[in-house]
């Protein structure tokens, strides 16, 4: 199939940036979205043009590197799918596809579709860890974890930190990411000693990075490729309120 | 947002129940309005309850609007470059999209409502008539547009509460488990629906002549 792509091109953080239109021909429905961009880039390189820069790594939907806003939806309209796992069979011949980077003040554009997500790393550094003595792995049964808690913690832990939640949020809030990280640790026994200081530190870092506030629109969880539940934001709010009231 | 909103919802429940007294006749309604002014008398001066309520409401409304404006300003700062493609909503929550303009409509309605029912400035009977007469006169068929405005505003209140109530539960961290979450979702829908039906019943019955 033949497609028209409108892609955001921006040569570095100081460039103003613009939408550029490209034609891509003979796209196979079996290609992934990134493979389709690879085809475009190979042609651009042969023609002596600058290829479109985009982040990617595993191309298996588990690393969290890829991500772009496709026709106004983070990672495209396919639910529970990263951009690398989105296949061209979901598009039709003749489609016009708009491709943009995540838009957030806290995610400055590095080049074209690549944004700097270090803000997420700093939120993790603020409290997304547990302090344990290093050494050999402890006996697995020494700290029992109720099944329901383990399941909920694992659900939250599947967050790959791609940033789609921020891109989709009308407020540009990073609440779902931060909440997933807080919930994952605060539901497990190992996370208890630092539970309140963690919630406070991570929420304060999130605000300091310039993300917007949460108004519970639910756009984040709807586009999340890992389906991080909205309940995690309630867990973050509960932990934060408890910490703030002391 | 959640705390001030909760206070406003509690007021709405009381206000709605008070309105329903219109169905018990003029004496019951006027007596209730009088009781609101003289409750606690003579131990407390007249209008004690009303004055406290008014102060709390004004503070809540101002803080609620301030919170909404700061959230909107933070959101604008958090995304300085807008998307070229129209951002397609993926979460199916119609009410969520009405919060900001719906809130403005509700404020305009409250101003009209105070001029109409409290001060009587725009009421055909004026401020000196009994509350029952003012209410009946306010919703007569020849003033159908007043009733229409009232119905539109109540629809906005319903949508505002549908998202707002649930959102308040979420902001206060009460919806941490799926079962609690679905119970509170249902509660939000039910409370919004009951409040809207309660508020709408009186003007509709006056408009069609059931209550005279």
CSV table of C-alpha atoms in Angstrom, one decimal:
chain,number,residue,atom,x,y,z
A,1,UNK,CA,0.0,0.0,0.0
A,2,UNK,CA,1.0,3.6,-0.5
A,3,UNK,CA,0.9,6.1,2.3
A,4,UNK,CA,1.4,9.8,2.9
A,5,UNK,CA,3.3,10.6,6.1
A,6,UNK,CA,3.3,14.0,7.8
A,7,UNK,CA,6.3,13.9,10.1
A,8,UNK,CA,7.7,16.4,12.6
A,9,UNK,CA,11.2,17.3,11.6
A,10,UNK,CA,13.3,19.3,14.1
A,11,UNK,CA,17.1,19.5,13.7
A,12,UNK,CA,18.1,19.7,17.4
A,13,UNK,CA,16.6,21.4,20.4
A,14,UNK,CA,17.3,24.9,19.2
A,15,UNK,CA,15.5,24.4,15.8
A,16,UNK,CA,11.9,25.6,15.6
A,17,UNK,CA,10.8,22.4,13.8
A,18,UNK,CA,8.1,21.8,11.2
A,19,UNK,CA,5.8,19.1,9.7
A,20,UNK,CA,7.2,17.6,6.5
A,21,UNK,CA,5.2,15.4,4.1
A,22,UNK,CA,6.7,12.2,2.6
A,23,UNK,CA,5.3,9.5,0.3
A,24,UNK,CA,6.1,5.9,1.1
A,25,UNK,CA,5.2,3.3,-1.5
A,26,UNK,CA,4.8,-0.5,-1.5
A,27,UNK,CA,4.4,-0.8,2.2
A,28,UNK,CA,3.6,-4.4,3.3
A,29,UNK,CA,0.7,-4.9,5.8
A,30,UNK,CA,3.1,-7.3,7.6
A,31,UNK,CA,5.6,-4.5,8.4
A,32,UNK,CA,5.6,-2.9,11.8
A,33,UNK,CA,5.2,0.8,12.0
A,34,UNK,CA,9.0,1.2,12.7
A,35,UNK,CA,9.9,-1.0,9.7
A,36,UNK,CA,7.8,1.2,7.6
A,37,UNK,CA,9.8,4.2,8.8
A,38,UNK,CA,13.0,2.2,8.2
A,39,UNK,CA,11.9,1.9,4.5
A,40,UNK,CA,11.4,5.7,4.4
A,41,UNK,CA,14.8,6.3,6.0
A,42,UNK,CA,16.7,4.0,3.7
A,43,UNK,CA,15.3,5.9,0.8
A,44,UNK,CA,16.1,9.2,2.4
A,45,UNK,CA,19.7,8.1,3.0
A,46,UNK,CA,20.0,6.9,-0.7
A,47,UNK,CA,18.7,10.3,-1.8
A,48,UNK,CA,21.3,12.0,0.4
A,49,UNK,CA,18.7,13.4,2.8
A,50,UNK,CA,18.8,13.3,6.6
A,51,UNK,CA,16.8,10.2,7.9
A,52,UNK,CA,14.0,10.7,10.4
A,53,UNK,CA,15.4,10.2,13.9
A,54,UNK,CA,13.2,8.0,16.2
A,55,UNK,CA,13.9,6.1,19.4
A,56,UNK,CA,13.7,2.3,19.3
A,57,UNK,CA,15.5,-0.7,20.9
A,58,UNK,CA,14.0,-4.1,21.5
A,59,UNK,CA,11.2,-3.9,18.9
A,60,UNK,CA,9.4,-6.5,21.1
A,61,UNK,CA,7.2,-4.1,23.0
A,62,UNK,CA,9.1,-4.5,26.3
A,63,UNK,CA,11.8,-1.9,26.5
A,64,UNK,CA,9.9,1.4,26.4
A,65,UNK,CA,12.2,3.1,24.0
A,66,UNK,CA,9.9,3.7,21.1
A,67,UNK,CA,6.9,6.0,21.0
A,68,UNK,CA,5.4,8.6,18.8
A,69,UNK,CA,2.0,10.2,18.6
A,70,UNK,CA,0.3,8.7,15.5
A,71,UNK,CA,-2.8,10.5,14.2
A,72,UNK,CA,-3.2,12.2,17.6
A,73,UNK,CA,-2.9,9.1,19.7
A,74,UNK,CA,0.2,8.0,21.6
A,75,UNK,CA,1.5,4.7,20.1
A,76,UNK,CA,-1.5,4.8,17.6
A,77,UNK,CA,-5.1,3.7,18.1
A,78,UNK,CA,-4.3,0.0,18.6
A,79,UNK,CA,-4.9,-0.7,22.4
A,80,UNK,CA,-2.1,-2.1,24.6
A,81,UNK,CA,0.4,-1.8,21.9
A,82,UNK,CA,3.8,0.0,21.6
A,83,UNK,CA,4.7,1.7,18.3
A,84,UNK,CA,7.1,-1.1,17.4
A,85,UNK,CA,4.3,-3.7,17.8
A,86,UNK,CA,1.8,-1.7,15.8
A,87,UNK,CA,1.5,-3.3,12.3
A,88,UNK,CA,0.7,-1.7,9.0
A,89,UNK,CA,-2.3,-4.0,8.5
A,90,UNK,CA,-4.2,-1.5,10.8
A,91,UNK,CA,-3.8,1.2,8.1
A,92,UNK,CA,-5.3,1.4,4.6
A,93,UNK,CA,-3.9,2.2,1.2
A,94,UNK,CA,-3.9,6.0,0.7
A,95,UNK,CA,-4.0,6.8,4.4
A,96,UNK,CA,-2.4,10.1,5.5
A,97,UNK,CA,-0.6,9.5,8.8
A,98,UNK,CA,0.5,12.3,11.1
A,99,UNK,CA,3.6,11.4,13.2
A,100,UNK,CA,4.7,13.7,16.1
A,101,UNK,CA,7.0,13.4,19.1
A,102,UNK,CA,5.7,13.3,22.7
A,103,UNK,CA,4.7,16.9,23.5
A,104,UNK,CA,5.7,18.0,27.0
A,105,UNK,CA,7.8,20.8,28.4
A,106,UNK,CA,9.5,18.1,30.6
A,107,UNK,CA,10.3,16.0,27.5
A,108,UNK,CA,12.4,18.4,25.2
A,109,UNK,CA,12.8,17.3,21.6
A,110,UNK,CA,16.3,16.0,20.9
A,111,UNK,CA,15.8,15.5,17.2
A,112,UNK,CA,12.7,14.9,15.1
A,113,UNK,CA,10.7,12.2,17.0
A,114,UNK,CA,13.3,11.7,19.8
A,115,UNK,CA,12.6,13.3,23.1
A,116,UNK,CA,14.7,13.5,26.3
A,117,UNK,CA,12.9,11.5,29.0
A,118,UNK,CA,15.6,12.0,31.7
A,119,UNK,CA,12.8,13.6,33.8
A,120,UNK,CA,11.5,10.1,34.4
A,121,UNK,CA,15.0,8.9,35.6
A,122,UNK,CA,15.1,11.8,38.1
A,123,UNK,CA,11.7,10.8,39.4
A,124,UNK,CA,13.0,7.3,40.0
A,125,UNK,CA,16.2,8.6,41.6
A,126,UNK,CA,14.1,10.6,44.0
A,127,UNK,CA,12.6,7.5,45.6
A,128,UNK,CA,11.8,4.7,43.2
A,129,UNK,CA,14.0,2.2,45.0
A,130,UNK,CA,14.3,0.1,48.2
A,131,UNK,CA,17.3,0.0,50.5
A,132,UNK,CA,18.4,-3.6,51.2
A,133,UNK,CA,21.7,-5.0,52.3
A,134,UNK,CA,23.5,-6.4,49.3
A,135,UNK,CA,24.6,-10.1,49.3
A,136,UNK,CA,23.2,-13.4,48.2
A,137,UNK,CA,19.5,-13.6,47.3
A,138,UNK,CA,17.3,-14.2,50.4
A,139,UNK,CA,15.2,-17.3,50.8
A,140,UNK,CA,12.1,-16.7,48.8
A,141,UNK,CA,9.7,-17.8,51.6
A,142,UNK,CA,11.2,-15.7,54.3
A,143,UNK,CA,8.9,-12.7,53.5
A,144,UNK,CA,5.4,-13.9,52.6
A,145,UNK,CA,3.5,-11.7,50.2
A,146,UNK,CA,-0.3,-12.1,49.8
A,147,UNK,CA,-1.3,-13.2,46.3
A,148,UNK,CA,-3.6,-10.2,45.7
A,149,UNK,CA,-0.8,-7.8,46.7
A,150,UNK,CA,1.8,-9.6,44.5
A,151,UNK,CA,-0.6,-9.5,41.5
A,152,UNK,CA,-1.4,-5.8,41.9
A,153,UNK,CA,2.3,-4.9,42.4
A,154,UNK,CA,3.3,-6.9,39.3
A,155,UNK,CA,0.6,-5.2,37.3
A,156,UNK,CA,2.1,-1.8,38.3
A,157,UNK,CA,5.6,-3.1,37.7
A,158,UNK,CA,5.0,-3.8,34.1
A,159,UNK,CA,5.4,0.0,33.4
A,160,UNK,CA,8.1,0.3,30.8
A,161,UNK,CA,8.5,4.1,31.2
A,162,UNK,CA,7.8,4.9,27.6
A,163,UNK,CA,6.0,8.2,28.4
A,164,UNK,CA,2.8,7.7,26.4
A,165,UNK,CA,0.8,8.6,29.6
A,166,UNK,CA,2.4,12.1,29.5
A,167,UNK,CA,2.0,12.4,25.8
A,168,UNK,CA,-1.7,11.5,26.0
A,169,UNK,CA,-2.6,13.5,29.1
A,170,UNK,CA,-4.4,16.8,28.2
A,171,UNK,CA,-2.6,18.3,31.2
A,172,UNK,CA,0.8,16.8,30.4
A,173,UNK,CA,0.9,15.0,33.7
A,174,UNK,CA,3.3,12.2,34.6
A,175,UNK,CA,0.9,10.8,37.3
A,176,UNK,CA,0.4,7.4,35.8
A,177,UNK,CA,4.2,6.7,35.5
A,178,UNK,CA,5.0,8.0,39.0
A,179,UNK,CA,2.0,6.2,40.4
A,180,UNK,CA,3.0,2.9,38.8
A,181,UNK,CA,6.4,3.1,40.3
A,182,UNK,CA,5.1,4.1,43.7
A,183,UNK,CA,2.4,1.4,43.7
A,184,UNK,CA,4.8,-1.3,42.6
A,185,UNK,CA,6.9,-0.8,45.7
A,186,UNK,CA,4.3,0.3,48.2
A,187,UNK,CA,2.3,-2.9,47.9
A,188,UNK,CA,5.2,-5.2,48.8
A,189,UNK,CA,6.7,-5.8,52.2
A,190,UNK,CA,10.1,-4.7,50.9
A,191,UNK,CA,8.8,-1.3,50.1
A,192,UNK,CA,7.3,-0.5,53.5
A,193,UNK,CA,10.2,1.2,55.3
A,194,UNK,CA,10.5,4.0,52.8
A,195,UNK,CA,6.9,4.0,51.7
A,196,UNK,CA,5.9,7.6,52.8
A,197,UNK,CA,9.2,9.3,52.1
A,198,UNK,CA,9.1,7.7,48.7
A,199,UNK,CA,5.7,8.9,47.8
A,200,UNK,CA,6.5,12.4,48.9
A,201,UNK,CA,9.9,12.6,47.2
A,202,UNK,CA,8.7,11.2,43.9
A,203,UNK,CA,5.6,13.4,43.7
A,204,UNK,CA,7.6,16.5,44.5
A,205,UNK,CA,10.2,15.6,41.9
A,206,UNK,CA,7.4,15.0,39.3
A,207,UNK,CA,6.1,18.5,40.0
A,208,UNK,CA,9.6,20.0,39.9
A,209,UNK,CA,10.1,18.6,36.5
A,210,UNK,CA,7.3,20.7,35.1
A,211,UNK,CA,4.7,18.1,34.4
A,212,UNK,CA,1.0,19.1,34.7
A,213,UNK,CA,-1.5,18.2,37.4
A,214,UNK,CA,-3.8,15.1,37.2
A,215,UNK,CA,-7.5,15.8,36.6
A,216,UNK,CA,-8.4,12.1,36.3
A,217,UNK,CA,-9.3,12.2,32.6
A,218,UNK,CA,-8.1,8.6,32.2
A,219,UNK,CA,-6.4,9.3,28.9
A,220,UNK,CA,-3.1,7.9,30.3
A,221,UNK,CA,-4.4,4.4,31.1
A,222,UNK,CA,-6.3,4.2,27.8
A,223,UNK,CA,-3.2,4.6,25.7
A,224,UNK,CA,-0.8,2.8,28.1
A,225,UNK,CA,0.8,-0.1,26.1
A,226,UNK,CA,1.0,-2.1,29.4
A,227,UNK,CA,-2.5,-1.2,30.6
A,228,UNK,CA,-1.2,0.2,33.9
A,229,UNK,CA,-4.4,0.5,36.0
A,230,UNK,CA,-5.8,3.9,36.9
A,231,UNK,CA,-6.1,2.6,40.5
A,232,UNK,CA,-2.3,3.2,40.9
A,233,UNK,CA,-3.0,7.0,40.9
A,234,UNK,CA,-5.4,6.5,43.8
A,235,UNK,CA,-2.6,4.5,45.6
A,236,UNK,CA,-0.1,7.3,44.9
A,237,UNK,CA,-2.6,9.9,46.2
A,238,UNK,CA,-3.3,7.9,49.3
A,239,UNK,CA,0.4,7.4,50.1
A,240,UNK,CA,1.1,11.1,49.4
A,241,UNK,CA,-1.8,12.3,51.6
A,242,UNK,CA,-0.6,10.0,54.4
A,243,UNK,CA,3.0,11.3,54.1
A,244,UNK,CA,1.9,14.9,53.9
A,245,UNK,CA,-0.4,14.7,56.9
A,246,UNK,CA,2.5,13.8,59.2
B,1,UNK,CA,-10.6,20.5,44.2
B,2,UNK,CA,-11.9,17.4,45.9
B,3,UNK,CA,-12.4,18.8,49.4
B,4,UNK,CA,-14.2,22.0,48.2
B,5,UNK,CA,-16.2,20.0,45.7
B,6,UNK,CA,-17.3,17.6,48.5
B,7,UNK,CA,-18.5,20.6,50.6
B,8,UNK,CA,-20.5,21.9,47.6
B,9,UNK,CA,-22.0,18.5,47.0
B,10,UNK,CA,-23.2,18.3,50.6
B,11,UNK,CA,-24.9,21.7,50.2
B,12,UNK,CA,-26.5,20.6,46.9
B,13,UNK,CA,-28.0,17.5,48.7
B,14,UNK,CA,-29.5,19.8,51.4
B,15,UNK,CA,-30.7,22.3,48.8
B,16,UNK,CA,-32.4,19.6,46.7
B,17,UNK,CA,-34.2,18.1,49.7
B,18,UNK,CA,-35.4,21.6,50.7
B,19,UNK,CA,-36.7,22.2,47.2
B,20,UNK,CA,-38.8,19.1,47.3
B,21,UNK,CA,-40.9,20.7,50.1
B,22,UNK,CA,-42.6,22.7,47.3
B,23,UNK,CA,-44.6,19.5,46.7
B,24,UNK,CA,-46.0,19.6,50.3
B,25,UNK,CA,-47.6,23.0,49.6
B,26,UNK,CA,-47.0,26.7,50.2
B,27,UNK,CA,-47.2,26.6,54.0
B,28,UNK,CA,-44.6,23.8,54.3
B,29,UNK,CA,-42.2,25.4,51.9
B,30,UNK,CA,-42.5,28.9,53.4
B,31,UNK,CA,-42.3,27.5,56.9
B,32,UNK,CA,-39.1,25.6,55.9
B,33,UNK,CA,-37.6,28.8,54.4
B,34,UNK,CA,-38.5,30.7,57.6
B,35,UNK,CA,-37.0,27.9,59.8
B,36,UNK,CA,-33.7,28.3,57.9
B,37,UNK,CA,-33.6,31.9,59.1
B,38,UNK,CA,-34.6,31.3,62.7
B,39,UNK,CA,-33.0,28.0,63.5
B,40,UNK,CA,-31.4,28.0,66.9
B,41,UNK,CA,-33.3,31.1,67.9
B,42,UNK,CA,-33.3,32.7,70.5
B,43,UNK,CA,-30.0,31.1,71.6
B,44,UNK,CA,-28.5,32.1,68.3
B,45,UNK,CA,-29.2,35.3,66.3
B,46,UNK,CA,-31.4,35.0,63.2
B,47,UNK,CA,-29.7,33.8,60.0
B,48,UNK,CA,-26.8,32.1,62.0
B,49,UNK,CA,-27.0,28.9,60.0
B,50,UNK,CA,-27.6,30.7,56.7
B,51,UNK,CA,-24.7,33.1,57.2
B,52,UNK,CA,-22.3,30.3,58.1
B,53,UNK,CA,-23.4,28.3,55.1
B,54,UNK,CA,-23.0,31.4,52.8
B,55,UNK,CA,-19.5,32.0,54.1
B,56,UNK,CA,-18.5,28.4,53.6
B,57,UNK,CA,-20.0,28.2,50.2
B,58,UNK,CA,-18.3,31.4,49.0
B,59,UNK,CA,-14.9,30.2,50.3
B,60,UNK,CA,-15.4,26.8,48.7
B,61,UNK,CA,-16.5,28.2,45.3
B,62,UNK,CA,-13.5,30.6,45.2
B,63,UNK,CA,-11.0,27.9,46.2
B,64,UNK,CA,-12.6,25.5,43.7
B,65,UNK,CA,-12.3,28.0,40.9
B,66,UNK,CA,-8.8,28.9,41.9
B,67,UNK,CA,-7.8,25.2,41.9
B,68,UNK,CA,-9.3,24.8,38.4
B,69,UNK,CA,-7.6,27.8,37.0
B,70,UNK,CA,-4.2,26.8,38.5
B,71,UNK,CA,-4.6,23.3,37.0
B,72,UNK,CA,-5.4,24.7,33.6
B,73,UNK,CA,-2.4,27.1,33.8
B,74,UNK,CA,-0.1,24.2,34.8
B,75,UNK,CA,-1.4,22.2,31.9
B,76,UNK,CA,-0.7,25.0,29.5
B,77,UNK,CA,2.8,25.3,30.8
B,78,UNK,CA,3.4,21.6,30.7
B,79,UNK,CA,2.7,21.4,27.0
B,80,UNK,CA,3.9,24.6,25.3
B,81,UNK,CA,4.0,23.1,21.8
B,82,UNK,CA,0.6,21.7,20.8
B,83,UNK,CA,0.0,18.6,18.6
B,84,UNK,CA,-0.6,19.2,14.9
B,85,UNK,CA,-3.1,16.3,14.7
B,86,UNK,CA,-6.2,16.8,16.8
B,87,UNK,CA,-5.6,14.7,20.0
B,88,UNK,CA,-8.2,11.9,19.9
B,89,UNK,CA,-9.7,11.1,23.2
B,90,UNK,CA,-9.2,7.4,24.0
B,91,UNK,CA,-10.9,7.4,27.4
B,92,UNK,CA,-14.6,7.3,27.0
B,93,UNK,CA,-15.7,9.9,29.5
B,94,UNK,CA,-18.0,12.5,28.0
B,95,UNK,CA,-18.5,14.3,31.3
B,96,UNK,CA,-14.7,14.8,31.7
B,97,UNK,CA,-14.7,17.1,28.7
B,98,UNK,CA,-17.5,19.4,30.0
B,99,UNK,CA,-15.8,20.3,33.3
B,100,UNK,CA,-14.2,23.6,32.4
B,101,UNK,CA,-17.0,25.2,30.2
B,102,UNK,CA,-19.6,23.4,32.3
B,103,UNK,CA,-18.2,25.1,35.4
B,104,UNK,CA,-18.5,28.5,33.8
B,105,UNK,CA,-22.1,27.8,32.8
B,106,UNK,CA,-22.8,26.7,36.4
B,107,UNK,CA,-21.3,30.0,37.8
B,108,UNK,CA,-23.4,32.1,35.4
B,109,UNK,CA,-26.4,30.1,36.4
B,110,UNK,CA,-25.7,30.6,40.1
B,111,UNK,CA,-25.6,34.4,39.6
B,112,UNK,CA,-28.9,34.4,37.8
B,113,UNK,CA,-30.4,32.0,40.4
B,114,UNK,CA,-29.4,34.3,43.3
B,115,UNK,CA,-30.8,37.4,41.5
B,116,UNK,CA,-34.0,35.4,40.7
B,117,UNK,CA,-34.8,33.4,43.9
B,118,UNK,CA,-32.7,35.1,46.7
B,119,UNK,CA,-32.8,38.8,45.9
B,120,UNK,CA,-35.8,38.7,43.6
B,121,UNK,CA,-34.2,41.3,41.4
B,122,UNK,CA,-35.2,39.5,38.2
B,123,UNK,CA,-38.2,37.7,39.7
B,124,UNK,CA,-41.7,38.8,38.5
B,125,UNK,CA,-42.9,38.9,42.2
B,126,UNK,CA,-39.8,40.7,43.5
B,127,UNK,CA,-37.8,40.2,46.7
B,128,UNK,CA,-40.7,40.9,49.1
B,129,UNK,CA,-42.9,38.0,48.0
B,130,UNK,CA,-42.9,34.7,49.9
B,131,UNK,CA,-40.4,32.1,48.7
B,132,UNK,CA,-43.2,29.9,47.5
B,133,UNK,CA,-44.7,32.7,45.3
B,134,UNK,CA,-41.3,33.6,44.0
B,135,UNK,CA,-40.6,30.0,43.0
B,136,UNK,CA,-44.0,29.5,41.3
B,137,UNK,CA,-43.8,32.9,39.5
B,138,UNK,CA,-40.2,32.1,38.4
B,139,UNK,CA,-41.1,29.1,36.4
B,140,UNK,CA,-44.4,30.1,34.7
B,141,UNK,CA,-44.9,29.0,31.1
B,142,UNK,CA,-44.5,32.6,29.8
B,143,UNK,CA,-41.0,32.5,31.3
B,144,UNK,CA,-40.2,29.2,29.6
B,145,UNK,CA,-36.7,30.3,28.8
B,146,UNK,CA,-35.9,30.6,32.5
B,147,UNK,CA,-37.0,27.0,33.1
B,148,UNK,CA,-34.9,26.0,30.0
B,149,UNK,CA,-31.8,27.8,31.3
B,150,UNK,CA,-32.4,26.0,34.6
B,151,UNK,CA,-32.7,22.6,32.9
B,152,UNK,CA,-29.5,23.2,30.9
B,153,UNK,CA,-27.6,24.3,34.0
B,154,UNK,CA,-28.9,21.2,35.9
B,155,UNK,CA,-27.6,19.0,33.0
B,156,UNK,CA,-24.2,20.6,33.4
B,157,UNK,CA,-24.4,20.1,37.2
B,158,UNK,CA,-25.1,16.4,36.6
B,159,UNK,CA,-22.2,16.0,34.2
B,160,UNK,CA,-19.9,18.0,36.5
B,161,UNK,CA,-20.8,15.8,39.5
B,162,UNK,CA,-20.6,12.6,37.4
B,163,UNK,CA,-16.9,13.3,36.8
B,164,UNK,CA,-16.3,15.4,39.8
B,165,UNK,CA,-17.6,13.0,42.5
B,166,UNK,CA,-15.7,10.1,41.1
B,167,UNK,CA,-12.6,12.2,40.6
B,168,UNK,CA,-12.7,13.4,44.2
B,169,UNK,CA,-12.8,9.8,45.4
B,170,UNK,CA,-9.7,9.2,43.2
B,171,UNK,CA,-7.9,12.3,44.3
B,172,UNK,CA,-8.4,11.4,48.0
B,173,UNK,CA,-7.0,7.9,47.3
B,174,UNK,CA,-10.1,5.9,48.0
B,175,UNK,CA,-10.3,4.0,44.7
B,176,UNK,CA,-7.2,1.8,45.1
B,177,UNK,CA,-8.9,-1.6,44.5
B,178,UNK,CA,-11.1,-2.5,41.5
B,179,UNK,CA,-14.1,-3.5,43.5
B,180,UNK,CA,-14.1,-0.3,45.6
B,181,UNK,CA,-13.5,1.7,42.4
B,182,UNK,CA,-16.6,0.3,40.6
B,183,UNK,CA,-18.7,0.8,43.8
B,184,UNK,CA,-17.7,4.4,44.0
B,185,UNK,CA,-18.1,4.9,40.2
B,186,UNK,CA,-21.7,3.7,40.6
B,187,UNK,CA,-22.2,5.9,43.6
B,188,UNK,CA,-21.0,8.9,41.6
B,189,UNK,CA,-23.5,8.2,38.8
B,190,UNK,CA,-26.4,7.5,41.2
B,191,UNK,CA,-25.8,10.6,43.4
B,192,UNK,CA,-25.5,12.8,40.2
B,193,UNK,CA,-28.7,11.3,38.7
B,194,UNK,CA,-30.7,11.7,42.0
B,195,UNK,CA,-29.6,15.3,42.5
B,196,UNK,CA,-30.4,16.3,38.9
B,197,UNK,CA,-33.9,14.6,39.0
B,198,UNK,CA,-34.6,16.2,42.4
B,199,UNK,CA,-33.6,19.7,41.2
B,200,UNK,CA,-35.4,19.3,37.9
B,201,UNK,CA,-38.7,18.0,39.3
B,202,UNK,CA,-39.9,21.3,40.9
B,203,UNK,CA,-39.5,23.6,37.9
B,204,UNK,CA,-40.9,21.0,35.4
B,205,UNK,CA,-44.0,20.5,37.6
B,206,UNK,CA,-44.5,24.2,37.9
B,207,UNK,CA,-44.0,24.7,34.2
B,208,UNK,CA,-46.6,22.1,33.3
B,209,UNK,CA,-49.0,23.3,36.0
B,210,UNK,CA,-48.9,20.4,38.4
B,211,UNK,CA,-47.7,22.7,41.2
B,212,UNK,CA,-49.5,26.1,41.3
